[in-house]
């Protein structure tokens, strides 16, 4: 059946399409009110205290950090809570030397404590590992898909000394090759 021979069918199809577009469009303002900060906080939150991770994310994602925050997780047992902030070790938003990376970690940890009642913050940076065809990346037989190139932990009571400690390299893990790559940037 050709729509050209049946103008009423064509008109009905166009009307149905227009109604569908209007209905979808009427829902758009609710989605538009969902800010980019809120979207990132929701999408990148993890852990068994996810609502705490979202609250921290709402604070952290107000800033566009040179090293992208990939995940904010909060895990807890009883009243004890620990936050983990995972940073991307690649594809920075701007140039990032080791000292600037440390400054960013200090700022992120400080803001994480300010936005929550967690006892400890673990911050680490990861790089992706190459994956190959037919390699298992999920489930019981999964192979790792990333590796850690930086790691630091601070308890709330140690925050006042954290910047000094991390700048001195005490109790901080750096992958030597990755750190050299930052020095060359």
Tab-separated table of C-alpha atoms in Angstrom:
chain	number	residue	atom	x	y	z
A	1	UNK	CA	0.000	0.000	0.000
A	2	UNK	CA	1.482	3.343	-1.027
A	3	UNK	CA	1.068	6.225	1.363
A	4	UNK	CA	0.710	8.587	-1.607
A	5	UNK	CA	-2.614	6.958	-2.512
A	6	UNK	CA	-3.867	7.136	1.077
A	7	UNK	CA	-3.242	10.637	2.441
A	8	UNK	CA	-5.206	9.881	5.617
A	9	UNK	CA	-2.782	7.061	6.499
A	10	UNK	CA	0.173	9.373	5.905
A	11	UNK	CA	-1.470	12.079	8.007
A	12	UNK	CA	-2.192	9.580	10.813
A	13	UNK	CA	1.431	8.401	10.764
A	14	UNK	CA	2.732	11.977	10.946
A	15	UNK	CA	0.310	12.807	13.763
A	16	UNK	CA	1.387	9.735	15.738
A	17	UNK	CA	5.033	10.711	15.225
A	18	UNK	CA	4.346	14.300	16.368
A	19	UNK	CA	2.565	13.063	19.510
A	20	UNK	CA	5.450	10.715	20.310
A	21	UNK	CA	7.995	13.530	19.879
A	22	UNK	CA	5.885	15.799	22.092
A	23	UNK	CA	5.619	13.147	24.812
A	24	UNK	CA	9.356	12.452	24.757
A	25	UNK	CA	10.077	16.175	24.697
A	26	UNK	CA	7.828	16.786	27.683
A	27	UNK	CA	10.038	14.489	29.766
A	28	UNK	CA	13.240	16.245	28.702
A	29	UNK	CA	13.076	19.122	31.209
A	30	UNK	CA	13.228	16.670	34.126
A	31	UNK	CA	16.350	15.124	32.624
A	32	UNK	CA	17.819	18.512	31.774
A	33	UNK	CA	17.535	19.518	35.435
A	34	UNK	CA	19.843	16.590	36.217
A	35	UNK	CA	23.193	18.384	36.297
A	36	UNK	CA	26.437	17.035	34.900
A	37	UNK	CA	27.826	16.981	38.464
A	38	UNK	CA	24.870	14.903	39.677
A	39	UNK	CA	25.089	12.580	36.684
A	40	UNK	CA	28.799	11.910	37.283
A	41	UNK	CA	28.251	11.486	41.022
A	42	UNK	CA	25.543	8.877	40.361
A	43	UNK	CA	27.335	7.054	37.542
A	44	UNK	CA	30.734	6.833	39.213
A	45	UNK	CA	29.575	5.903	42.739
A	46	UNK	CA	30.210	2.415	44.077
A	47	UNK	CA	30.544	0.411	47.259
A	48	UNK	CA	28.167	-0.846	49.901
A	49	UNK	CA	27.611	2.752	51.097
A	50	UNK	CA	26.825	4.074	47.654
A	51	UNK	CA	24.777	7.019	48.955
A	52	UNK	CA	27.897	8.271	50.782
A	53	UNK	CA	29.902	7.872	47.571
A	54	UNK	CA	27.315	9.946	45.677
A	55	UNK	CA	27.502	12.698	48.308
A	56	UNK	CA	31.312	12.805	48.013
A	57	UNK	CA	31.017	12.745	44.213
A	58	UNK	CA	28.724	15.781	44.279
A	59	UNK	CA	31.577	17.692	45.899
A	60	UNK	CA	34.455	16.281	43.847
A	61	UNK	CA	32.800	16.562	40.432
A	62	UNK	CA	32.271	20.306	40.816
A	63	UNK	CA	35.914	20.596	39.756
A	64	UNK	CA	37.364	19.441	36.458
A	65	UNK	CA	40.551	17.856	37.765
A	66	UNK	CA	43.573	17.373	35.483
A	67	UNK	CA	43.487	13.625	36.318
A	68	UNK	CA	39.974	12.347	35.714
A	69	UNK	CA	38.164	10.770	38.678
A	70	UNK	CA	36.973	7.386	37.441
A	71	UNK	CA	35.239	6.061	40.564
A	72	UNK	CA	34.279	7.125	44.068
A	73	UNK	CA	33.451	4.249	46.362
A	74	UNK	CA	32.572	4.037	50.012
A	75	UNK	CA	32.512	0.742	51.869
A	76	UNK	CA	31.556	0.317	55.468
A	77	UNK	CA	30.828	-2.059	58.300
A	78	UNK	CA	28.729	-0.725	61.151
A	79	UNK	CA	29.757	2.881	61.777
A	80	UNK	CA	33.127	2.446	60.011
A	81	UNK	CA	33.446	3.869	56.496
A	82	UNK	CA	36.370	4.000	54.071
A	83	UNK	CA	36.361	5.975	50.832
A	84	UNK	CA	38.297	5.062	47.725
A	85	UNK	CA	38.906	7.506	44.892
A	86	UNK	CA	40.177	6.023	41.632
A	87	UNK	CA	41.961	8.392	39.251
A	88	UNK	CA	42.819	7.819	35.627
A	89	UNK	CA	46.565	7.624	35.075
A	90	UNK	CA	46.190	8.656	31.451
A	91	UNK	CA	44.300	11.107	29.214
A	92	UNK	CA	44.678	14.057	31.553
A	93	UNK	CA	42.579	17.178	31.069
A	94	UNK	CA	45.768	19.255	31.246
A	95	UNK	CA	49.509	18.811	31.687
A	96	UNK	CA	50.309	17.080	34.958
A	97	UNK	CA	53.794	16.829	36.475
A	98	UNK	CA	54.346	14.686	39.604
A	99	UNK	CA	54.139	17.682	41.989
A	100	UNK	CA	50.868	18.837	40.406
A	101	UNK	CA	49.490	15.292	40.604
A	102	UNK	CA	50.343	15.172	44.326
A	103	UNK	CA	48.650	18.562	44.842
A	104	UNK	CA	45.549	17.193	43.133
A	105	UNK	CA	45.502	14.081	45.322
A	106	UNK	CA	45.873	16.212	48.464
A	107	UNK	CA	42.974	18.434	47.362
A	108	UNK	CA	40.764	15.447	46.487
A	109	UNK	CA	41.467	13.730	49.811
A	110	UNK	CA	40.826	16.956	51.735
A	111	UNK	CA	37.507	17.525	49.939
A	112	UNK	CA	36.513	13.889	50.471
A	113	UNK	CA	36.965	14.222	54.222
A	114	UNK	CA	35.103	17.556	54.228
A	115	UNK	CA	32.145	16.046	52.339
A	116	UNK	CA	31.758	12.944	54.512
A	117	UNK	CA	32.368	11.258	57.816
A	118	UNK	CA	34.657	8.537	56.422
A	119	UNK	CA	37.556	7.455	58.623
A	120	UNK	CA	40.015	6.861	55.791
A	121	UNK	CA	40.539	7.814	52.178
A	122	UNK	CA	42.453	5.638	49.746
A	123	UNK	CA	43.453	7.318	46.488
A	124	UNK	CA	44.979	5.494	43.577
A	125	UNK	CA	45.629	5.991	39.891
A	126	UNK	CA	45.245	3.237	37.340
A	127	UNK	CA	46.280	2.543	33.771
A	128	UNK	CA	44.413	0.183	31.466
A	129	UNK	CA	45.983	-3.109	30.484
A	130	UNK	CA	45.668	-4.188	26.869
A	131	UNK	CA	42.938	-6.739	26.240
A	132	UNK	CA	42.973	-9.289	23.482
A	133	UNK	CA	40.301	-11.036	21.453
A	134	UNK	CA	38.495	-13.770	23.381
A	135	UNK	CA	40.122	-12.728	26.671
A	136	UNK	CA	37.816	-13.105	29.666
A	137	UNK	CA	37.387	-9.716	31.379
A	138	UNK	CA	34.377	-10.479	33.598
A	139	UNK	CA	33.351	-13.337	35.828
A	140	UNK	CA	35.311	-15.957	37.771
A	141	UNK	CA	38.008	-16.344	35.100
A	142	UNK	CA	38.473	-12.624	34.483
A	143	UNK	CA	41.896	-11.203	33.834
A	144	UNK	CA	42.810	-7.780	35.256
A	145	UNK	CA	41.931	-4.857	32.982
A	146	UNK	CA	44.016	-2.211	34.773
A	147	UNK	CA	47.001	-1.818	37.047
A	148	UNK	CA	47.832	0.624	39.814
A	149	UNK	CA	50.516	3.258	39.168
A	150	UNK	CA	49.997	5.393	42.283
A	151	UNK	CA	48.502	4.737	45.695
A	152	UNK	CA	48.221	6.611	48.993
A	153	UNK	CA	46.101	6.156	52.101
A	154	UNK	CA	45.300	8.637	54.861
A	155	UNK	CA	43.235	8.383	58.003
A	156	UNK	CA	41.208	11.373	59.129
A	157	UNK	CA	43.502	12.047	62.110
A	158	UNK	CA	46.527	12.149	59.781
A	159	UNK	CA	45.079	14.691	57.357
A	160	UNK	CA	47.025	17.655	58.777
A	161	UNK	CA	50.310	15.853	57.954
A	162	UNK	CA	49.156	14.172	54.745
A	163	UNK	CA	50.396	16.813	52.283
A	164	UNK	CA	53.873	16.781	53.812
A	165	UNK	CA	53.977	12.981	53.895
A	166	UNK	CA	52.822	12.500	50.330
A	167	UNK	CA	55.204	15.173	49.001
A	168	UNK	CA	58.114	13.434	50.728
A	169	UNK	CA	57.064	10.096	49.217
A	170	UNK	CA	56.626	8.394	52.602
A	171	UNK	CA	54.101	5.540	52.524
A	172	UNK	CA	53.171	6.329	48.912
A	173	UNK	CA	53.407	3.932	45.979
A	174	UNK	CA	54.600	5.274	42.625
A	175	UNK	CA	55.150	3.131	39.550
A	176	UNK	CA	58.614	4.372	38.540
A	177	UNK	CA	57.989	4.324	34.774
A	178	UNK	CA	54.667	6.138	35.136
A	179	UNK	CA	56.209	8.810	37.371
A	180	UNK	CA	58.982	9.345	34.791
A	181	UNK	CA	56.325	9.783	32.114
A	182	UNK	CA	54.765	12.571	34.217
A	183	UNK	CA	58.168	14.220	34.640
A	184	UNK	CA	58.569	14.371	30.859
A	185	UNK	CA	55.221	16.075	30.357
